[in-house]
Amino acid sequence: SRTRSVLQLMVKVQVVGVVGCTGTGKTTLCERIEDASGAVLVSGDSFFLPPDLAPSLDLRKLWEDGDMPSAFEKKTADTNVPQSIDWQGFDHAVETAIESCSVAGKRLVLVESFLLCSSQTILERLDKVLFLDHRSISPEILIRRKWERSHLGKSSYKDRGVSLEDYTRYWNEYVQKRYEEHSCLCRLPPETVVLDCTLPEEELTCRALAALCDPESA
């Protein structure tokens, strides 16, 4: 039957989570792995709730002098907490990617989000986890990287006129605190593959691919 034929063609799909603080290069690594392996990427960035459904955010309290940069005025949704993500939709997308890859003969699904460990349901789908470790990088370098980077179709905060000093305040008082509170790294499995995010992109990609091919790291 047609159903039996499809089942015979299905392959085991490896599902790999990619986690780490914002700015550590998760998206870049996933894109390089995609190019090298034909993997399918499911990113948590695609599942943010609409601003009117996400937790509200008021950044004005970070600038008690009232001199908040205008680029932050439109950021009224708190996108750095688990409640900002449509987890049901995210999990459904992961499930769909696994099924479609299995039928198509593809062997790798990447699941990326710095809040990934907030979802036990998605964690249980993962065969491996890659953790981009930023502890060896100075905060100043990480902050500058984020300040200069465009993301989700938006120009960088640098290009939007935010000074490095103001962005550093935003990072230290909001982004970093949210990461420390909600990253849930204690949920990472013991066999998590730890990768130094300061490595050159090519070397980092090679190490990630080697880990994915290593049965001992499963």
PDB file of N, CA, C and O in Angstrom, residues 12-68:
ATOM      1  N   LYS A  12      15.304   7.787  10.464  1.00  0.00           N
ATOM      2  CA  LYS A  12      15.400   8.328  11.809  1.00  0.00           C
ATOM      3  C   LYS A  12      15.970   9.739  11.728  1.00  0.00           C
ATOM      4  O   LYS A  12      17.024   9.967  11.153  1.00  0.00           O
ATOM      5  N   VAL A  13      15.243  10.682  12.287  1.00  0.00           N
ATOM      6  CA  VAL A  13      15.647  12.083  12.267  1.00  0.00           C
ATOM      7  C   VAL A  13      16.274  12.448  13.603  1.00  0.00           C
ATOM      8  O   VAL A  13      15.703  12.177  14.660  1.00  0.00           O
ATOM      9  N   GLN A  14      17.446  13.053  13.548  1.00  0.00           N
ATOM     10  CA  GLN A  14      18.099  13.546  14.759  1.00  0.00           C
ATOM     11  C   GLN A  14      17.601  14.967  15.039  1.00  0.00           C
ATOM     12  O   GLN A  14      17.647  15.829  14.160  1.00  0.00           O
ATOM     13  N   VAL A  15      17.135  15.186  16.256  1.00  0.00           N
ATOM     14  CA  VAL A  15      16.599  16.492  16.642  1.00  0.00           C
ATOM     15  C   VAL A  15      17.582  17.132  17.623  1.00  0.00           C
ATOM     16  O   VAL A  15      17.856  16.575  18.693  1.00  0.00           O
ATOM     17  N   VAL A  16      18.101  18.282  17.249  1.00  0.00           N
ATOM     18  CA  VAL A  16      19.173  18.917  18.020  1.00  0.00           C
ATOM     19  C   VAL A  16      18.758  20.312  18.462  1.00  0.00           C
ATOM     20  O   VAL A  16      18.371  21.145  17.639  1.00  0.00           O
ATOM     21  N   GLY A  17      18.834  20.556  19.755  1.00  0.00           N
ATOM     22  CA  GLY A  17      18.559  21.876  20.286  1.00  0.00           C
ATOM     23  C   GLY A  17      19.814  22.723  20.285  1.00  0.00           C
ATOM     24  O   GLY A  17      20.913  22.225  20.537  1.00  0.00           O
ATOM     25  N   VAL A  18      19.668  24.012  20.005  1.00  0.00           N
ATOM     26  CA  VAL A  18      20.786  24.962  20.045  1.00  0.00           C
ATOM     27  C   VAL A  18      20.398  26.079  20.995  1.00  0.00           C
ATOM     28  O   VAL A  18      19.437  26.809  20.746  1.00  0.00           O
ATOM     29  N   VAL A  19      21.127  26.195  22.095  1.00  0.00           N
ATOM     30  CA  VAL A  19      20.787  27.169  23.128  1.00  0.00           C
ATOM     31  C   VAL A  19      22.013  28.007  23.487  1.00  0.00           C
ATOM     32  O   VAL A  19      23.146  27.661  23.175  1.00  0.00           O
ATOM     33  N   GLY A  20      21.756  29.108  24.168  1.00  0.00           N
ATOM     34  CA  GLY A  20      22.824  30.002  24.590  1.00  0.00           C
ATOM     35  C   GLY A  20      22.286  31.404  24.706  1.00  0.00           C
ATOM     36  O   GLY A  20      21.206  31.722  24.192  1.00  0.00           O
ATOM     37  N   CYS A  21      23.024  32.246  25.362  1.00  0.00           N
ATOM     38  CA  CYS A  21      22.613  33.631  25.554  1.00  0.00           C
ATOM     39  C   CYS A  21      22.443  34.329  24.213  1.00  0.00           C
ATOM     40  O   CYS A  21      23.108  33.980  23.229  1.00  0.00           O
ATOM     41  N   THR A  22      21.547  35.297  24.150  1.00  0.00           N
ATOM     42  CA  THR A  22      21.408  36.084  22.934  1.00  0.00           C
ATOM     43  C   THR A  22      22.741  36.747  22.597  1.00  0.00           C
ATOM     44  O   THR A  22      23.471  37.214  23.471  1.00  0.00           O
ATOM     45  N   GLY A  23      23.091  36.723  21.313  1.00  0.00           N
ATOM     46  CA  GLY A  23      24.346  37.310  20.879  1.00  0.00           C
ATOM     47  C   GLY A  23      25.496  36.339  20.776  1.00  0.00           C
ATOM     48  O   GLY A  23      26.595  36.734  20.368  1.00  0.00           O
ATOM     49  N   THR A  24      25.279  35.079  21.116  1.00  0.00           N
ATOM     50  CA  THR A  24      26.381  34.106  21.082  1.00  0.00           C
ATOM     51  C   THR A  24      26.551  33.461  19.706  1.00  0.00           C
ATOM     52  O   THR A  24      27.510  32.708  19.505  1.00  0.00           O
ATOM     53  N   GLY A  25      25.634  33.732  18.784  1.00  0.00           N
ATOM     54  CA  GLY A  25      25.799  33.205  17.430  1.00  0.00           C
ATOM     55  C   GLY A  25      24.993  31.960  17.122  1.00  0.00           C
ATOM     56  O   GLY A  25      25.354  31.190  16.234  1.00  0.00           O
ATOM     57  N   LYS A  26      23.875  31.760  17.836  1.00  0.00           N
ATOM     58  CA  LYS A  26      23.054  30.564  17.610  1.00  0.00           C
ATOM     59  C   LYS A  26      22.519  30.515  16.188  1.00  0.00           C
ATOM     60  O   LYS A  26      22.605  29.484  15.511  1.00  0.00           O
ATOM     61  N   THR A  27      21.961  31.623  15.732  1.00  0.00           N
ATOM     62  CA  THR A  27      21.374  31.659  14.390  1.00  0.00           C
ATOM     63  C   THR A  27      22.431  31.431  13.328  1.00  0.00           C
ATOM     64  O   THR A  27      22.228  30.664  12.376  1.00  0.00           O
ATOM     65  N   THR A  28      23.579  32.081  13.490  1.00  0.00           N
ATOM     66  CA  THR A  28      24.669  31.910  12.518  1.00  0.00           C
ATOM     67  C   THR A  28      25.135  30.464  12.461  1.00  0.00           C
ATOM     68  O   THR A  28      25.329  29.900  11.374  1.00  0.00           O
ATOM     69  N   LEU A  29      25.303  29.835  13.631  1.00  0.00           N
ATOM     70  CA  LEU A  29      25.724  28.435  13.657  1.00  0.00           C
ATOM     71  C   LEU A  29      24.688  27.546  12.982  1.00  0.00           C
ATOM     72  O   LEU A  29      25.035  26.665  12.186  1.00  0.00           O
ATOM     73  N   CYS A  30      23.426  27.774  13.282  1.00  0.00           N
ATOM     74  CA  CYS A  30      22.369  26.963  12.667  1.00  0.00           C
ATOM     75  C   CYS A  30      22.367  27.112  11.148  1.00  0.00           C
ATOM     76  O   CYS A  30      22.203  26.122  10.418  1.00  0.00           O
ATOM     77  N   GLU A  31      22.548  28.327  10.672  1.00  0.00           N
ATOM     78  CA  GLU A  31      22.568  28.547   9.228  1.00  0.00           C
ATOM     79  C   GLU A  31      23.741  27.831   8.569  1.00  0.00           C
ATOM     80  O   GLU A  31      23.612  27.275   7.476  1.00  0.00           O
ATOM     81  N   ARG A  32      24.889  27.822   9.238  1.00  0.00           N
ATOM     82  CA  ARG A  32      26.060  27.138   8.685  1.00  0.00           C
ATOM     83  C   ARG A  32      25.857  25.624   8.701  1.00  0.00           C
ATOM     84  O   ARG A  32      26.269  24.925   7.757  1.00  0.00           O
ATOM     85  N   ILE A  33      25.230  25.105   9.750  1.00  0.00           N
ATOM     86  CA  ILE A  33      24.934  23.674   9.797  1.00  0.00           C
ATOM     87  C   ILE A  33      23.915  23.319   8.720  1.00  0.00           C
ATOM     88  O   ILE A  33      24.017  22.273   8.062  1.00  0.00           O
ATOM     89  N   GLU A  34      22.921  24.189   8.521  1.00  0.00           N
ATOM     90  CA  GLU A  34      21.950  23.991   7.443  1.00  0.00           C
ATOM     91  C   GLU A  34      22.655  23.861   6.102  1.00  0.00           C
ATOM     92  O   GLU A  34      22.364  22.952   5.320  1.00  0.00           O
ATOM     93  N   ASP A  35      23.553  24.791   5.816  1.00  0.00           N
ATOM     94  CA  ASP A  35      24.249  24.793   4.527  1.00  0.00           C
ATOM     95  C   ASP A  35      25.094  23.535   4.342  1.00  0.00           C
ATOM     96  O   ASP A  35      25.201  23.001   3.241  1.00  0.00           O
ATOM     97  N   ALA A  36      25.674  23.065   5.445  1.00  0.00           N
ATOM     98  CA  ALA A  36      26.578  21.915   5.352  1.00  0.00           C
ATOM     99  C   ALA A  36      25.850  20.579   5.312  1.00  0.00           C
ATOM    100  O   ALA A  36      26.359  19.608   4.745  1.00  0.00           O
ATOM    101  N   SER A  37      24.663  20.528   5.907  1.00  0.00           N
ATOM    102  CA  SER A  37      24.020  19.227   6.093  1.00  0.00           C
ATOM    103  C   SER A  37      22.620  19.111   5.504  1.00  0.00           C
ATOM    104  O   SER A  37      22.059  18.010   5.472  1.00  0.00           O
ATOM    105  N   GLY A  38      22.044  20.224   5.081  1.00  0.00           N
ATOM    106  CA  GLY A  38      20.664  20.173   4.608  1.00  0.00           C
ATOM    107  C   GLY A  38      19.659  20.068   5.728  1.00  0.00           C
ATOM    108  O   GLY A  38      18.503  19.672   5.517  1.00  0.00           O
ATOM    109  N   ALA A  39      20.072  20.448   6.941  1.00  0.00           N
ATOM    110  CA  ALA A  39      19.179  20.384   8.099  1.00  0.00           C
ATOM    111  C   ALA A  39      18.010  21.349   7.941  1.00  0.00           C
ATOM    112  O   ALA A  39      18.069  22.310   7.169  1.00  0.00           O
ATOM    113  N   VAL A  40      16.958  21.079   8.687  1.00  0.00           N
ATOM    114  CA  VAL A  40      15.797  21.969   8.741  1.00  0.00           C
ATOM    115  C   VAL A  40      15.817  22.688  10.084  1.00  0.00           C
ATOM    116  O   VAL A  40      15.991  22.059  11.131  1.00  0.00           O
ATOM    117  N   LEU A  41      15.661  24.010  10.055  1.00  0.00           N
ATOM    118  CA  LEU A  41      15.721  24.820  11.269  1.00  0.00           C
ATOM    119  C   LEU A  41      14.332  25.267  11.698  1.00  0.00           C
ATOM    120  O   LEU A  41      13.548  25.774  10.894  1.00  0.00           O
ATOM    121  N   VAL A  42      14.052  25.083  12.990  1.00  0.00           N
ATOM    122  CA  VAL A  42      12.843  25.639  13.600  1.00  0.00           C
ATOM    123  C   VAL A  42      13.321  26.612  14.680  1.00  0.00           C
ATOM    124  O   VAL A  42      13.935  26.192  15.663  1.00  0.00           O
ATOM    125  N   SER A  43      13.065  27.894  14.486  1.00  0.00           N
ATOM    126  CA  SER A  43      13.568  28.915  15.399  1.00  0.00           C
ATOM    127  C   SER A  43      12.461  29.490  16.263  1.00  0.00           C
ATOM    128  O   SER A  43      11.366  29.803  15.775  1.00  0.00           O
ATOM    129  N   GLY A  44      12.770  29.631  17.541  1.00  0.00           N
ATOM    130  CA  GLY A  44      11.806  30.230  18.458  1.00  0.00           C
ATOM    131  C   GLY A  44      11.467  31.655  18.096  1.00  0.00           C
ATOM    132  O   GLY A  44      10.394  32.164  18.468  1.00  0.00           O
ATOM    133  N   ASP A  45      12.342  32.329  17.338  1.00  0.00           N
ATOM    134  CA  ASP A  45      12.071  33.707  16.932  1.00  0.00           C
ATOM    135  C   ASP A  45      10.819  33.813  16.071  1.00  0.00           C
ATOM    136  O   ASP A  45      10.243  34.893  15.932  1.00  0.00           O
ATOM    137  N   SER A  46      10.415  32.693  15.478  1.00  0.00           N
ATOM    138  CA  SER A  46       9.223  32.700  14.613  1.00  0.00           C
ATOM    139  C   SER A  46       7.931  32.543  15.404  1.00  0.00           C
ATOM    140  O   SER A  46       6.845  32.573  14.808  1.00  0.00           O
ATOM    141  N   PHE A  47       8.028  32.380  16.724  1.00  0.00           N
ATOM    142  CA  PHE A  47       6.840  32.065  17.510  1.00  0.00           C
ATOM    143  C   PHE A  47       6.589  33.046  18.656  1.00  0.00           C
ATOM    144  O   PHE A  47       5.939  32.708  19.637  1.00  0.00           O
ATOM    145  N   PHE A  48       7.083  34.265  18.489  1.00  0.00           N
ATOM    146  CA  PHE A  48       6.736  35.290  19.459  1.00  0.00           C
ATOM    147  C   PHE A  48       5.266  35.642  19.308  1.00  0.00           C
ATOM    148  O   PHE A  48       4.750  35.759  18.203  1.00  0.00           O
ATOM    149  N   LEU A  49       4.605  35.804  20.432  1.00  0.00           N
ATOM    150  CA  LEU A  49       3.209  36.216  20.411  1.00  0.00           C
ATOM    151  C   LEU A  49       3.090  37.656  19.911  1.00  0.00           C
ATOM    152  O   LEU A  49       4.049  38.437  20.032  1.00  0.00           O
ATOM    153  N   PRO A  50       1.942  38.038  19.369  1.00  0.00           N
ATOM    154  CA  PRO A  50       1.741  39.443  18.996  1.00  0.00           C
ATOM    155  C   PRO A  50       1.935  40.330  20.222  1.00  0.00           C
ATOM    156  O   PRO A  50       1.662  39.904  21.352  1.00  0.00           O
ATOM    157  N   PRO A  51       2.412  41.543  20.037  1.00  0.00           N
ATOM    158  CA  PRO A  51       2.686  42.430  21.171  1.00  0.00           C
ATOM    159  C   PRO A  51       1.530  42.585  22.149  1.00  0.00           C
ATOM    160  O   PRO A  51       1.735  42.691  23.366  1.00  0.00           O
ATOM    161  N   ASP A  52       0.295  42.554  21.629  1.00  0.00           N
ATOM    162  CA  ASP A  52      -0.849  42.753  22.516  1.00  0.00           C
ATOM    163  C   ASP A  52      -1.148  41.512  23.363  1.00  0.00           C
ATOM    164  O   ASP A  52      -1.920  41.590  24.327  1.00  0.00           O
ATOM    165  N   LEU A  53      -0.526  40.378  23.034  1.00  0.00           N
ATOM    166  CA  LEU A  53      -0.736  39.150  23.805  1.00  0.00           C
ATOM    167  C   LEU A  53       0.468  38.796  24.674  1.00  0.00           C
ATOM    168  O   LEU A  53       0.370  37.933  25.549  1.00  0.00           O
ATOM    169  N   ALA A  54       1.589  39.446  24.419  1.00  0.00           N
ATOM    170  CA  ALA A  54       2.814  39.173  25.182  1.00  0.00           C
ATOM    171  C   ALA A  54       2.838  40.019  26.450  1.00  0.00           C
ATOM    172  O   ALA A  54       2.139  41.030  26.558  1.00  0.00           O
ATOM    173  N   PRO A  55       3.639  39.624  27.443  1.00  0.00           N
ATOM    174  CA  PRO A  55       3.779  40.442  28.653  1.00  0.00           C
ATOM    175  C   PRO A  55       4.268  41.844  28.285  1.00  0.00           C
ATOM    176  O   PRO A  55       5.094  42.012  27.385  1.00  0.00           O
ATOM    177  N   SER A  56       3.744  42.835  28.966  1.00  0.00           N
ATOM    178  CA  SER A  56       4.123  44.211  28.660  1.00  0.00           C
ATOM    179  C   SER A  56       5.489  44.548  29.252  1.00  0.00           C
ATOM    180  O   SER A  56       5.968  43.894  30.181  1.00  0.00           O
ATOM    181  N   LEU A  57       6.100  45.567  28.693  1.00  0.00           N
ATOM    182  CA  LEU A  57       7.434  45.983  29.122  1.00  0.00           C
ATOM    183  C   LEU A  57       7.507  47.504  29.108  1.00  0.00           C
ATOM    184  O   LEU A  57       7.084  48.144  28.143  1.00  0.00           O
ATOM    185  N   ASP A  58       8.029  48.058  30.174  1.00  0.00           N
ATOM    186  CA  ASP A  58       8.228  49.508  30.254  1.00  0.00           C
ATOM    187  C   ASP A  58       9.695  49.773  30.557  1.00  0.00           C
ATOM    188  O   ASP A  58      10.151  49.602  31.689  1.00  0.00           O
ATOM    189  N   LEU A  59      10.426  50.166  29.541  1.00  0.00           N
ATOM    190  CA  LEU A  59      11.855  50.400  29.688  1.00  0.00           C
ATOM    191  C   LEU A  59      12.182  51.794  30.229  1.00  0.00           C
ATOM    192  O   LEU A  59      13.338  52.081  30.523  1.00  0.00           O
ATOM    193  N   ARG A  60      11.176  52.628  30.379  1.00  0.00           N
ATOM    194  CA  ARG A  60      11.439  54.003  30.813  1.00  0.00           C
ATOM    195  C   ARG A  60      12.072  54.051  32.198  1.00  0.00           C
ATOM    196  O   ARG A  60      12.817  54.974  32.508  1.00  0.00           O
ATOM    197  N   LYS A  61      11.798  53.034  33.021  1.00  0.00           N
ATOM    198  CA  LYS A  61      12.358  53.037  34.377  1.00  0.00           C
ATOM    199  C   LYS A  61      13.870  52.879  34.373  1.00  0.00           C
ATOM    200  O   LYS A  61      14.526  53.145  35.388  1.00  0.00           O
ATOM    201  N   LEU A  62      14.448  52.422  33.235  1.00  0.00           N
ATOM    202  CA  LEU A  62      15.897  52.308  33.152  1.00  0.00           C
ATOM    203  C   LEU A  62      16.560  53.665  32.942  1.00  0.00           C
ATOM    204  O   LEU A  62      17.765  53.805  33.131  1.00  0.00           O
ATOM    205  N   TRP A  63      15.761  54.633  32.518  1.00  0.00           N
ATOM    206  CA  TRP A  63      16.267  55.986  32.291  1.00  0.00           C
ATOM    207  C   TRP A  63      15.461  56.949  33.173  1.00  0.00           C
ATOM    208  O   TRP A  63      14.521  57.595  32.714  1.00  0.00           O
ATOM    209  N   GLU A  64      15.830  57.025  34.427  1.00  0.00           N
ATOM    210  CA  GLU A  64      15.098  57.863  35.376  1.00  0.00           C
ATOM    211  C   GLU A  64      15.174  59.340  35.024  1.00  0.00           C
ATOM    212  O   GLU A  64      14.341  60.135  35.451  1.00  0.00           O
ATOM    213  N   ASP A  65      16.196  59.707  34.219  1.00  0.00           N
ATOM    214  CA  ASP A  65      16.312  61.100  33.792  1.00  0.00           C
ATOM    215  C   ASP A  65      15.375  61.421  32.630  1.00  0.00           C
ATOM    216  O   ASP A  65      15.314  62.563  32.160  1.00  0.00           O
ATOM    217  N   GLY A  66      14.637  60.396  32.160  1.00  0.00           N
ATOM    218  CA  GLY A  66      13.672  60.602  31.079  1.00  0.00           C
ATOM    219  C   GLY A  66      14.292  60.642  29.700  1.00  0.00           C
ATOM    220  O   GLY A  66      13.612  60.944  28.716  1.00  0.00           O
ATOM    221  N   ASP A  67      15.573  60.332  29.599  1.00  0.00           N
ATOM    222  CA  ASP A  67      16.282  60.439  28.329  1.00  0.00           C
ATOM    223  C   ASP A  67      16.427  59.077  27.647  1.00  0.00           C
ATOM    224  O   ASP A  67      17.502  58.723  27.162  1.00  0.00           O
ATOM    225  N   MET A  68      15.346  58.291  27.607  1.00  0.00           N
ATOM    226  CA  MET A  68      15.385  56.988  26.957  1.00  0.00           C
ATOM    227  C   MET A  68      15.498  57.166  25.440  1.00  0.00           C
ATOM    228  O   MET A  68      14.769  57.965  24.851  1.00  0.00           O
TER     229      MET A  68
END
